[in-house]
Coordinates of C-alpha atoms in Angstrom, one line a residue:
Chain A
X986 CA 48.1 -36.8 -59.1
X987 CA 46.1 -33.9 -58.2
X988 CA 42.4 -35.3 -57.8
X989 CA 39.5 -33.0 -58.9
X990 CA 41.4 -29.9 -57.3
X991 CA 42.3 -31.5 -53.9
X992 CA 44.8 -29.5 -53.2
X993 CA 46.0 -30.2 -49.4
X994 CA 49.7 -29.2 -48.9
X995 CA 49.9 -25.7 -49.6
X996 CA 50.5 -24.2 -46.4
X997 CA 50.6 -20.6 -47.8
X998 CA 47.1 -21.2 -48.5
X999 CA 45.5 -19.2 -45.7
X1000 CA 42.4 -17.8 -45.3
X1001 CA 41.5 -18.3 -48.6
X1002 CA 38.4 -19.6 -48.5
X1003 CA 38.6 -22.3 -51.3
X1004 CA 42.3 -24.2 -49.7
X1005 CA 40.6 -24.1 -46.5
X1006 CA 37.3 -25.9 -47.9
X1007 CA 39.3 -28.3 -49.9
X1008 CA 42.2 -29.1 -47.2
X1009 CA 38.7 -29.5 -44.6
X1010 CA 36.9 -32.1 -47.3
X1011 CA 39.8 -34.1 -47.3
X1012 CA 40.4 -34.3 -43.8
X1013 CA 37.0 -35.3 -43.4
X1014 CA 37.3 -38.1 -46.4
X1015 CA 40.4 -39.5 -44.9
X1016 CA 39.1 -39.4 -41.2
X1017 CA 36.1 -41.1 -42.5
X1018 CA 37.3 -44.0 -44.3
X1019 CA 40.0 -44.4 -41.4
X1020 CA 37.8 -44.4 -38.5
X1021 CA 36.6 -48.0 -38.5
X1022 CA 40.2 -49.3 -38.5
X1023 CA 41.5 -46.5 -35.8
X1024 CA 38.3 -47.2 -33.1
X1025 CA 39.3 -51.1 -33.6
X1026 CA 42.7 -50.4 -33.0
X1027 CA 41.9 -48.1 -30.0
X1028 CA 39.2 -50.9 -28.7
X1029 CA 41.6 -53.6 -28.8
X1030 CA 44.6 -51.6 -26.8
X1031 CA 42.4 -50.1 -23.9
X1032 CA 39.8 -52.7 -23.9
X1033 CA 37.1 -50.9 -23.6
X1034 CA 34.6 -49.1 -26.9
X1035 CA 34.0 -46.7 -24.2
X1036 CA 37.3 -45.5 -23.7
X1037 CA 38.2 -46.2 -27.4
X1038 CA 35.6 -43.5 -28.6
X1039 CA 36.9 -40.9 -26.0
X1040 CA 40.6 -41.8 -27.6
X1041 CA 39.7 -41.4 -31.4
X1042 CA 37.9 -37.9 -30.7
X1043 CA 41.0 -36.7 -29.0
X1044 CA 43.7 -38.3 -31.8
X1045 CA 41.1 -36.3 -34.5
X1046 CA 41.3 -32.9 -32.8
X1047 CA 45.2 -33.2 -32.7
X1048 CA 45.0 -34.7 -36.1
X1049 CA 43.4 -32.0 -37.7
X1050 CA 45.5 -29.4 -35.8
X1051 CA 48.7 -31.1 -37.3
X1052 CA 46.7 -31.7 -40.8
X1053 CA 48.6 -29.0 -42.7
X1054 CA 52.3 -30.7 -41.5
X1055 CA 51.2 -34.4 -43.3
X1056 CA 53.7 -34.2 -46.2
X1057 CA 52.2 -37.2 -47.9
X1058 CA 48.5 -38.5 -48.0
X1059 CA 49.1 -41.7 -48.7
X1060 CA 50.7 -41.3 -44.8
X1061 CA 47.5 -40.4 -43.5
X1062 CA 46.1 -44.1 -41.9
X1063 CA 49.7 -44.4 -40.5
X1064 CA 50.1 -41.1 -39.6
X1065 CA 46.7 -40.9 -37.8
X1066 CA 47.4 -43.8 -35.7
X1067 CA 51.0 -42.6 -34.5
X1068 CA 48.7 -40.2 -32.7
X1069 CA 46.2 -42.6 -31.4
X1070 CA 48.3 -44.6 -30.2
X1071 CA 50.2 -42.2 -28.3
X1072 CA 47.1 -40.8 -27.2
X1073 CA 45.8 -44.5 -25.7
X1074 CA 49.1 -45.0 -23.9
X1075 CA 48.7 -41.7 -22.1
X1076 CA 45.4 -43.2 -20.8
X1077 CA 46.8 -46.3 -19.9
X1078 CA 49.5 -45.2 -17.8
X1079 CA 47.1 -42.7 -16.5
X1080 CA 45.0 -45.5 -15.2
X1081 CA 47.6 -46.7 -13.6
X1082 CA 47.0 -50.8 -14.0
X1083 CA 46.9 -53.4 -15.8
X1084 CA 43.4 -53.3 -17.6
X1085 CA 42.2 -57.3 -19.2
X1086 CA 40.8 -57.1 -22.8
X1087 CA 37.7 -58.5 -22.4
X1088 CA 37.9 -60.2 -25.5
X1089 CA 35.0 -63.0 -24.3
X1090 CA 32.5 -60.8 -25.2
X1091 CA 33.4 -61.4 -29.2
X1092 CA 30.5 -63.4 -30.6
X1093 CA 32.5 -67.4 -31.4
X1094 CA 33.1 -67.6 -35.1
X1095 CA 30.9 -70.2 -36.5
X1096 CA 32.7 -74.3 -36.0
X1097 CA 32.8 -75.0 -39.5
X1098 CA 36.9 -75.6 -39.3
X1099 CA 36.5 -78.1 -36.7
X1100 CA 36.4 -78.6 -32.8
X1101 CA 40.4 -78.3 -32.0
X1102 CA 40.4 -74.9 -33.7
X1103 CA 38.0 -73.1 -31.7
X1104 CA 39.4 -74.4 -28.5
X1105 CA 42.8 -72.8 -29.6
X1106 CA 41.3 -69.3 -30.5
X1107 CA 39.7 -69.8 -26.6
X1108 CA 43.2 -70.3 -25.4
X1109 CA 44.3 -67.4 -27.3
X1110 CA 41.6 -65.1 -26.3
X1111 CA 42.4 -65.9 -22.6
X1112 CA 46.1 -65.6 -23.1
X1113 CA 46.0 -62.0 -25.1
X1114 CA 44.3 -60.8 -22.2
X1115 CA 46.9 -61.8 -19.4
X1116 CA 50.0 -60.7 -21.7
X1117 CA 52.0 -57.1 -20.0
X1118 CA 50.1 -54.4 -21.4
X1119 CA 53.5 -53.7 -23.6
X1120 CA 53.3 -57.1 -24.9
X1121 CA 49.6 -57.0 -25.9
X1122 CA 50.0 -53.2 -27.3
X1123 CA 53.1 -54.5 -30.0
X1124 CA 50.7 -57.8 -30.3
X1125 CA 47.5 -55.8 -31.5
X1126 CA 50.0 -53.2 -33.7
X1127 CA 51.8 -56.0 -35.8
X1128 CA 48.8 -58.8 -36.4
X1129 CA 45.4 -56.1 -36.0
X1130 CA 47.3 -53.3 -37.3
X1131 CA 49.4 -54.7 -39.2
X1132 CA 52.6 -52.5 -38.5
X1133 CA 56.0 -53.2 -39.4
X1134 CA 58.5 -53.4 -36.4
X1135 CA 59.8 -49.9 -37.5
X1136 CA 56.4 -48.5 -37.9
X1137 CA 55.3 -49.9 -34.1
X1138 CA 58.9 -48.8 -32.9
X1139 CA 58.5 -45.3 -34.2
X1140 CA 54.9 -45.6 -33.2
X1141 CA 55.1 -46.3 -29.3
X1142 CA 58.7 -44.8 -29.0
X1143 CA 60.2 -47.5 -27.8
X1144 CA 63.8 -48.9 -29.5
X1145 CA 63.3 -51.2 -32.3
X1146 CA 65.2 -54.0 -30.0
X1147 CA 62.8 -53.9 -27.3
X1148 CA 59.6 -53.9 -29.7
X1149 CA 61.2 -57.2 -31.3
X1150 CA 61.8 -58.5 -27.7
X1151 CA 58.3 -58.1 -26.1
X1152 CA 56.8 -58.9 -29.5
X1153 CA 59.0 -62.0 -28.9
X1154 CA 58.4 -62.8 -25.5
X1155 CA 54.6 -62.4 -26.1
X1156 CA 54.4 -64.5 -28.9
X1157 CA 56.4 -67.4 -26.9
X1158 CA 53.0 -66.7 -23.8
X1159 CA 50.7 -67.1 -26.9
X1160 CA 52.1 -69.9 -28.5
X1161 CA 52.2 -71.6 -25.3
X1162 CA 48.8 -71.5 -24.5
X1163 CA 47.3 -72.0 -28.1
X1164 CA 49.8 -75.0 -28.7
X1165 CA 48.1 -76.5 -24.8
X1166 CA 44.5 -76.3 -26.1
X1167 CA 45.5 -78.3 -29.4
X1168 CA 47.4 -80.7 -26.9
X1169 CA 43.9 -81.3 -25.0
X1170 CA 42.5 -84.9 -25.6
X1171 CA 39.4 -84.9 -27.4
X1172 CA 39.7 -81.6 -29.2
X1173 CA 41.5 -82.8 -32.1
X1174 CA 45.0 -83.0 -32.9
X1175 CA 47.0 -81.2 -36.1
Chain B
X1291 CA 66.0 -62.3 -32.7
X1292 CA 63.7 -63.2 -35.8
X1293 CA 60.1 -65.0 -35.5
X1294 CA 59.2 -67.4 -38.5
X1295 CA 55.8 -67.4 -37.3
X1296 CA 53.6 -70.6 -37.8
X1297 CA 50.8 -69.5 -40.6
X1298 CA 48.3 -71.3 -38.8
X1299 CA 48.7 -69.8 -35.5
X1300 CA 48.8 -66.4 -36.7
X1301 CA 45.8 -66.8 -38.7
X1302 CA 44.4 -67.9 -35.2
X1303 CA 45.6 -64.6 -33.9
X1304 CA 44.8 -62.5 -36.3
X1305 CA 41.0 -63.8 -36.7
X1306 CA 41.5 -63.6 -32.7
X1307 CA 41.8 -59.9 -32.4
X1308 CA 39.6 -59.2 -35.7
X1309 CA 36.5 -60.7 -34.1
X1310 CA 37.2 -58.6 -30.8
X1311 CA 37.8 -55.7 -32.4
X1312 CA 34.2 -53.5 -32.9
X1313 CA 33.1 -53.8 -36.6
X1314 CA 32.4 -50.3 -37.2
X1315 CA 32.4 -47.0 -35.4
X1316 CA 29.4 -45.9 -34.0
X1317 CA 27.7 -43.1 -36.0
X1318 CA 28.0 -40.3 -33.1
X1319 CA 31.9 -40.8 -33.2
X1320 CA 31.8 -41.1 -36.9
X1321 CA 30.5 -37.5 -37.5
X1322 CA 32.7 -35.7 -35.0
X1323 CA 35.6 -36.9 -35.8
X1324 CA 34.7 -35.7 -39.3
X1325 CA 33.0 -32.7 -37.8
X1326 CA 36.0 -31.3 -36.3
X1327 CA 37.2 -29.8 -39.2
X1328 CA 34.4 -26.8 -38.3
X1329 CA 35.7 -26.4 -34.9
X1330 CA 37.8 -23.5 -33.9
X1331 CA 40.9 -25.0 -33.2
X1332 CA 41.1 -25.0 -29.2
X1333 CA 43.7 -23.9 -26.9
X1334 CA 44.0 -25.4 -23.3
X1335 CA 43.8 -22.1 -20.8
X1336 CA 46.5 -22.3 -18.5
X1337 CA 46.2 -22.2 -15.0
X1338 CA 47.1 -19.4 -13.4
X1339 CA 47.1 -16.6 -16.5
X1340 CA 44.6 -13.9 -16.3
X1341 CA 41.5 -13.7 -18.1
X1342 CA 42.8 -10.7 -19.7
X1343 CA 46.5 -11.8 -20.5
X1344 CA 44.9 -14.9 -22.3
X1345 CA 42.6 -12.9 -24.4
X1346 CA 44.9 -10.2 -25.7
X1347 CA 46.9 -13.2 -26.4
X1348 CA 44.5 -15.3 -28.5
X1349 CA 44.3 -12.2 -30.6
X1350 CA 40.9 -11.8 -30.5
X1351 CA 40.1 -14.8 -31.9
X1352 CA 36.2 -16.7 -31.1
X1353 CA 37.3 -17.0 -27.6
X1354 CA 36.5 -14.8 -24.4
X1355 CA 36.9 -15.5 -21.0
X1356 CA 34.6 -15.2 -18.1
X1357 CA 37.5 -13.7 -15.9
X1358 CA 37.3 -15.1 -12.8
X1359 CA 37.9 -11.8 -10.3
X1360 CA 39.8 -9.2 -12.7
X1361 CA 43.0 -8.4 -12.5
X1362 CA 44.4 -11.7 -12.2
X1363 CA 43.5 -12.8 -9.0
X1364 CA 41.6 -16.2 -9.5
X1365 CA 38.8 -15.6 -7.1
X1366 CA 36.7 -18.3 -5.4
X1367 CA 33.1 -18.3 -6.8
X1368 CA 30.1 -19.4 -4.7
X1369 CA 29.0 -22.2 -6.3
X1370 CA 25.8 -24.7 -5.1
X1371 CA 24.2 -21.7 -4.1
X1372 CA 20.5 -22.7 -3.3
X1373 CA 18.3 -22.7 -6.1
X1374 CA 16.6 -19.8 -7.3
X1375 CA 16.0 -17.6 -4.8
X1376 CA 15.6 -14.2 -6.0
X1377 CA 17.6 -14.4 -10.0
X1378 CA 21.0 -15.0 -9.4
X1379 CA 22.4 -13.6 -12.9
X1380 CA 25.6 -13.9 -13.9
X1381 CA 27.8 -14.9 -11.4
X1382 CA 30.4 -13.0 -11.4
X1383 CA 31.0 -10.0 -13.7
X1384 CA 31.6 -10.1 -17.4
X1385 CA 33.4 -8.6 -20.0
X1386 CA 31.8 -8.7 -23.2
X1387 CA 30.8 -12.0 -24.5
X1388 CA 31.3 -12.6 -28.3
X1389 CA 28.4 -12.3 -30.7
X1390 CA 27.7 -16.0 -30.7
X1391 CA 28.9 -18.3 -28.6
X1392 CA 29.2 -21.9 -29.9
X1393 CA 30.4 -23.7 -26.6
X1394 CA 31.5 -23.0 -23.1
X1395 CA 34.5 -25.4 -20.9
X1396 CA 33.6 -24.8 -17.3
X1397 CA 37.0 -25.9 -15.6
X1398 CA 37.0 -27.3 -12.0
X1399 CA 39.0 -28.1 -9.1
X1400 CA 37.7 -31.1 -7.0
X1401 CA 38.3 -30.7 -3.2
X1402 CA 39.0 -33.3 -1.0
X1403 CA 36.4 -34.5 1.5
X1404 CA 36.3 -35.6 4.7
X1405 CA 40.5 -36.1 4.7
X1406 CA 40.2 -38.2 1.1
X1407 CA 41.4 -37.5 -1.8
X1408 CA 39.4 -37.5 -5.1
X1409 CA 42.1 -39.6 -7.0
X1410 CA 41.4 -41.6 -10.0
X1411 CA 37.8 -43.2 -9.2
X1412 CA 36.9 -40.1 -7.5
X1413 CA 37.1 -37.9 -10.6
X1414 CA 35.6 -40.7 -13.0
X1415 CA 32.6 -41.0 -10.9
X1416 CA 32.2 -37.0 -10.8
X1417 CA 32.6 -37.2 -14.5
X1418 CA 29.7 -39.3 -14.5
X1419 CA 27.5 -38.0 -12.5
X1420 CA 28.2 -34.3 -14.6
X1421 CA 27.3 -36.6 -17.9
X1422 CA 24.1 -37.5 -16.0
X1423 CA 23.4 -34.0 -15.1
X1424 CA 23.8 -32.6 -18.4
X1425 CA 22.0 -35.3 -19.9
X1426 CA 18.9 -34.5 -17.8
X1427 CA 19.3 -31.0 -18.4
X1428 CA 18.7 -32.1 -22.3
X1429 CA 22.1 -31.2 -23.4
X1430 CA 22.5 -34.0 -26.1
X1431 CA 25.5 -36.3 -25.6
X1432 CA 27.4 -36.2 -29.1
X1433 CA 28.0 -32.6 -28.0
X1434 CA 29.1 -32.7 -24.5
X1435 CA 31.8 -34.0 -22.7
X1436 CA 33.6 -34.4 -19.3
X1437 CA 37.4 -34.7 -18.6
X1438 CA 39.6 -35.4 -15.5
X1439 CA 42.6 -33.9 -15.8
X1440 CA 45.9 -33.5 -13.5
X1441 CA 46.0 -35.3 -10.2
X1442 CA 42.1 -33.3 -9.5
X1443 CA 40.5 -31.4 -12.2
X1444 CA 37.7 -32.1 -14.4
X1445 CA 36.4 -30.1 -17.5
X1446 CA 32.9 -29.9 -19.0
X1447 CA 33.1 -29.0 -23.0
X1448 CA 29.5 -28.7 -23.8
X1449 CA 28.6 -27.4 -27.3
X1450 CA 25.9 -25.0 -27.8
X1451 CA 23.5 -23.4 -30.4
X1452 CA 23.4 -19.8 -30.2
X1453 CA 24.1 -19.7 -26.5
X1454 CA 23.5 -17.2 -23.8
X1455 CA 24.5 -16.4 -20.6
X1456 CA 21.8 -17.7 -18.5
X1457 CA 22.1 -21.1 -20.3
X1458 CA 25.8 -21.0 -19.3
X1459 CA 24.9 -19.9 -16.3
X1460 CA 22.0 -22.9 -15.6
X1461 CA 24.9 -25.4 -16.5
X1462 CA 27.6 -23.9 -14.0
X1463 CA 24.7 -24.3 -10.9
X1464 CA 24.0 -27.3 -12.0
X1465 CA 27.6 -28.8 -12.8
X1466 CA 29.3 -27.0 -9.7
X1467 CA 26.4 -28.0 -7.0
X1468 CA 27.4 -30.5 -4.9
X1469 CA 24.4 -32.1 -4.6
X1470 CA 23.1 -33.6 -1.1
X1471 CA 19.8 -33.6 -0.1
X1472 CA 18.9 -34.0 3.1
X1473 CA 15.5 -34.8 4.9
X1474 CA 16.0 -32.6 8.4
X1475 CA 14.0 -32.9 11.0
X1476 CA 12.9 -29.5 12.7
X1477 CA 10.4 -29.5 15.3
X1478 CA 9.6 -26.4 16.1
X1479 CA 11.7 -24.5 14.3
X1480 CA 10.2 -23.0 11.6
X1481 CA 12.8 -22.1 8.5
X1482 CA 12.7 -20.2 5.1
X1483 CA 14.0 -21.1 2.1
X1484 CA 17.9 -20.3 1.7
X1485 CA 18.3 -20.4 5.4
X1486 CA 21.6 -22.5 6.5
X1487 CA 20.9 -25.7 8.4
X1488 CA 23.1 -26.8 11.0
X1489 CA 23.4 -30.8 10.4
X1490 CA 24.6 -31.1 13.8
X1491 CA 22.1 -29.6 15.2
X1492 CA 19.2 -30.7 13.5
X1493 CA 20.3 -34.1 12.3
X1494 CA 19.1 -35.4 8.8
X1495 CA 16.7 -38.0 8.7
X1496 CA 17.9 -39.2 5.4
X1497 CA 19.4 -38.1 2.3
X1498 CA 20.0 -38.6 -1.2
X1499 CA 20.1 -42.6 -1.1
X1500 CA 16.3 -42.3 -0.2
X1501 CA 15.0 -40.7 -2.9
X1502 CA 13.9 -43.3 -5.9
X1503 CA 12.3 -40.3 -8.1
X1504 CA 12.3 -36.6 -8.7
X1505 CA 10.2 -34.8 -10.9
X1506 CA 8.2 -31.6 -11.6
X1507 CA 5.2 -31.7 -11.2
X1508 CA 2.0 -29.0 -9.7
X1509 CA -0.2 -28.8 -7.4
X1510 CA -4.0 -28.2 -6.9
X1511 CA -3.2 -24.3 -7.0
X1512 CA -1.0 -24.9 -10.0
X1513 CA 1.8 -23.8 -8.4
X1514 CA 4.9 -25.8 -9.8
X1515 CA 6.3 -28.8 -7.3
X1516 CA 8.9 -30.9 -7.4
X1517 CA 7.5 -34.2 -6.4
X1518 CA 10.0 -36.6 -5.0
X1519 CA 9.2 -40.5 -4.4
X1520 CA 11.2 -42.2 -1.6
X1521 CA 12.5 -45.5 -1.8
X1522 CA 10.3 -48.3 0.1
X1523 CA 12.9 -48.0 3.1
X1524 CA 12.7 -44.2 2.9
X1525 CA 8.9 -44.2 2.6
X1526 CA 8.7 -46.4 5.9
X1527 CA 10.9 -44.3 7.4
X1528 CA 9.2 -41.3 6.5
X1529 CA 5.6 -42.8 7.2
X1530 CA 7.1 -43.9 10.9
X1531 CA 8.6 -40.1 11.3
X1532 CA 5.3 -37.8 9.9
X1533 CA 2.9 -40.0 12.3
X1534 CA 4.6 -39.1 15.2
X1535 CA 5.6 -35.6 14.2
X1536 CA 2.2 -34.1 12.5
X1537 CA 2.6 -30.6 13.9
X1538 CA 6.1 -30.0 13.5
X1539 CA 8.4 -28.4 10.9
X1540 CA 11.0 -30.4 8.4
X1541 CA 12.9 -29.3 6.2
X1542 CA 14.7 -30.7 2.8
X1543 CA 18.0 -29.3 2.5
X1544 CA 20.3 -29.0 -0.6
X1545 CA 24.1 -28.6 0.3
X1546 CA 23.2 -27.4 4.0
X1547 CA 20.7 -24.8 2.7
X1548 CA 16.9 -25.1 3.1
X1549 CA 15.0 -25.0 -0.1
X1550 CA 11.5 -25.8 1.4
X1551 CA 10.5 -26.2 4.9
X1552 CA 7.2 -27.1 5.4
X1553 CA 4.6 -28.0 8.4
X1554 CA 3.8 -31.5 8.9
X1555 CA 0.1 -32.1 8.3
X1556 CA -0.9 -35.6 8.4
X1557 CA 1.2 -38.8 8.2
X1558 CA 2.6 -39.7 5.0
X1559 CA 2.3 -42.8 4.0
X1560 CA 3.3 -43.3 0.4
X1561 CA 6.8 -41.6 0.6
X1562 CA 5.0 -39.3 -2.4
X1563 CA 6.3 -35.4 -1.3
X1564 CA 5.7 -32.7 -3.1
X1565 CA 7.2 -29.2 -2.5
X1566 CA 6.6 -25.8 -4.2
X1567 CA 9.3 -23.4 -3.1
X1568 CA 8.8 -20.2 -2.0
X1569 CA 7.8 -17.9 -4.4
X1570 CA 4.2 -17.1 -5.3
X1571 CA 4.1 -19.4 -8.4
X1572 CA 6.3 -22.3 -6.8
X1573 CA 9.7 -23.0 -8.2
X1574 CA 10.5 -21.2 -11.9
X1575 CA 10.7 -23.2 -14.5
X1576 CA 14.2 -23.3 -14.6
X1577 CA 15.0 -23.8 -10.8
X1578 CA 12.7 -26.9 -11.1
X1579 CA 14.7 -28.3 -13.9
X1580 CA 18.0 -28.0 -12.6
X1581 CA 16.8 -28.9 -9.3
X1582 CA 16.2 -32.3 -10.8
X1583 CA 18.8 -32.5 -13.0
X1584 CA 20.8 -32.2 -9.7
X1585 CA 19.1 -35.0 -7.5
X1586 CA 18.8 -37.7 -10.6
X1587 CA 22.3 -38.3 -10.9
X1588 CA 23.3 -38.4 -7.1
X1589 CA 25.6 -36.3 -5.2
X1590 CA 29.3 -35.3 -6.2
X1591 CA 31.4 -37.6 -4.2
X1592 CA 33.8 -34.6 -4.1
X1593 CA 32.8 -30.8 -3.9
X1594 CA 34.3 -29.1 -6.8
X1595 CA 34.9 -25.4 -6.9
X1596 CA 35.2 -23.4 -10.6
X1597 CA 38.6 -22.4 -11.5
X1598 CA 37.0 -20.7 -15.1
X1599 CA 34.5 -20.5 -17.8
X1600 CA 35.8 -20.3 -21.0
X1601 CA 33.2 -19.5 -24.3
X1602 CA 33.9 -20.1 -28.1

């Protein structure tokens, strides 16, 4: 479907003034409507808006660079984190340590489900945050954003059989400590 | 090894990481990641190449380089020279400078002090302090940044309107300065601006973590000041030191170079100071401003030294 003229993979368009405008606005639409989802993503893995901000400036100054080699639009959101994520485990190893989430700073959703469930979503808070930064980074890729085994394998360039192990193993530390809260007397039982 | 995941728990987990996740991107992040579509597409300058080799190379493109010594040779530039004295210009010599430049990276290398090594902290606090400094020089922050790179380098990327060489110039004094100010006691000795103070021989009183305020300001001649406000412990001090020295010289010294040494008149008792510099009007306009864009963020932990200056 060619959309109003959007033309964006022609690479022999060059310095023709028209592919270059178009190929920029689209860039810019696609950036725009990702950028919410990518500065989540890049929040949740470094733990810090700070950093996360830094992250998604460098992944859109690569991305742009690499714009005219993205084959399929459709590809962009997945295509666009690829780098971000890549570009967020360079910092973490860079730091050097293991960095905690602070996820206690997210405002508690309101009670209305009942007393044992927020006491879970505590214990999962607490438990996120003391998972190996592998385990959290294949954590927050499959259930924040949302990326198949293949997608986080290809993603963080580690082999599909040990994505589906730490995925496992951090699941099982999870588990653990949500299943513990619901066990707590006087917090309500399932 | 397959997970059949309970619904309920992952629910949990994903409403976990939703709520911790930021809502939205904040607007300043929103428009340059949109707006990089207008940048020239940058290329890192690496270390060691000529300014020359890298600008026949980038084909002429919105990029020229400051060279650093010509020839190849990357020289050592005297940075944290004392402010103002007679204009500095350009610092070193330069080839020509595109029509309009857009941006400039100033790259550093950070130099270990006293046996330490910068490491990790090291070069995140320098970063901060630069932010500071830029920020009080009213460079706006959606269009400036600082960046640690390798083991002990850090790069400024600041953005610019229309920008000239003295601006460029104003940010490399006051990025590459290192910063200390100290409160020297002379006695005698009478000194001149941009003399050289021995530390050893004429300890300093105190130093930066003194100083609660700097400012410009004039005084009753008009001349322009900068007006400094000690800390209470630093205004004891100094009321303690000025009673029992009226007659006698002291000097405040920036990086072991005397930017005003005047005569002690009375005691001083509010830790209020005010200094004009040595020129007939008191400090330029600029020298003031960078003077205090210097002392409000602190001192470099770590002296850096420029490696280049890169324009767009």
């Amino acid at each position: 479907m060619n959309g109003g003229g959007l033309v964006i993979n022609e690479p022999g368009v060059r310095g023709s003034s028209g592919g270059e405008a178009t190929r920029a606005a689209a860039f810019a639409r696609l950036a725009d409507r990702h950028l919410a989802r990518a500065y989540g993503l890049a929040s949740l893995l470094l733990g810090s808006e700070l950093e996360a901000q830094d992250a998604v400036q460098d992944a859109a100054v690569i991305a742009w660079e690499r714009f005219a080699g993205l084959r399929e639009v459709d590809r962009f959101d997945a295509w666009f984190d690829r780098i971000l994520v890549n570009g967020c485990r360079d910092r973490l190893r860079r730091r050097g340590r293991v960095r905690m989430i602070d996820l206690d700073g997210a405002p508690e959703p309101p009670a209305a489900d009942g007393m044992g469930e927020v006491a879970e979503r505590e214990a999962l808070r607490s438990a996120l945050a003391r998972l190996s930064l592998d385990q959290r980074t294949i954590v927050v890729l499959r259930y924040y954003g949302d990326m198949s085994l293949e997608e986080i394998a290809d993603r963080t360039g580690q082999r599909l059989g040990t994505v589906k192990s730490r995925l496992h193993y951090g699941l099982e530390a999870l588990r653990a400590a949500y299943d513990a809260a619901a066990r707590l007397p006087g917090e309500g039982s399932r | 090894m397959t997970d059949t995941i309970d619904p309920r728990f992952e629910r949990d987990l994903r409403r976990v990481l939703a709520d911790a996740a930021p809502a939205d991107a904040p607007a300043a992040l929103r428009f340059f990641a949109t707006d990089v579509v207008h940048r020239p597409v940058r290329r890192r300058l690496p270390f060691g190449w000529s300014g020359r080799t890298y600008a026949a190379l980038a084909g002429g493109a919105a990029v020229a380089v400051l060279a650093v010594g010509m020839g190849g040779a990357i020289a050592r530039l005297p940075v944290g020279l004392p402010w103002d004295l007679p204009a500095i210009g350009a610092l070193v010599p330069t080839p020509t400078l595109p029509t309009s430049i857009h941006g400039v990276w100033i790259n550093y290398q950070v130099l270990p002090a006293d046996g330490k090594h910068p490491g990790l902290p090291g070069i995140n606090v320098i970063s901060t302090i630069m932010l500071g400094r830029l920020r009080a020089m009213g460079v706006a922050m959606e269009t400036a940044s600082i960046a640690g790179q390798a083991p002990d380098q850090v790069t400024a990327d600041i953005g610019l309107v229309d920008g000239s060489q003295d601006q460029i110039d104003a940010f490399r004094r006051v990025l590459g300065t290192r910063g200390r100010l100290d409160f020297v006691a002379l006695g005698d000795t009478s000194m001149s601006q941009g003399d050289s103070i021995d530390l050893t021989v004429h300890p300093s009183l105190f130093s930066n973590e003194a100083i609660a305020a700097a400012e410009i300001g004039s005084d009753q001649t008009g001349r322009r000041t900068i007006d400094f406000t000690l800390s209470s412990d630093g205004a004891s001090a100094f009321a303690t030191f000025s009673a029992a020295n009226v007659g006698s010289y002291f000097a405040i010294a920036l990086d072991g170079v005397v930017i005003s040494a005047p005569l002690i008149n009375e005691l001083i008792a509010d830790g209020r100071l005010q200094i004009s510099g040595g020129e007939v009007g008191g400090f330029t306009l600029e020298a003031a401003q960078q003077l205090v864009a210097v002392v409000g963020s602190g001192p470099l932990p770590f002296p850096v030294e420029e490696i280049s200056v890169v324009t767009r």
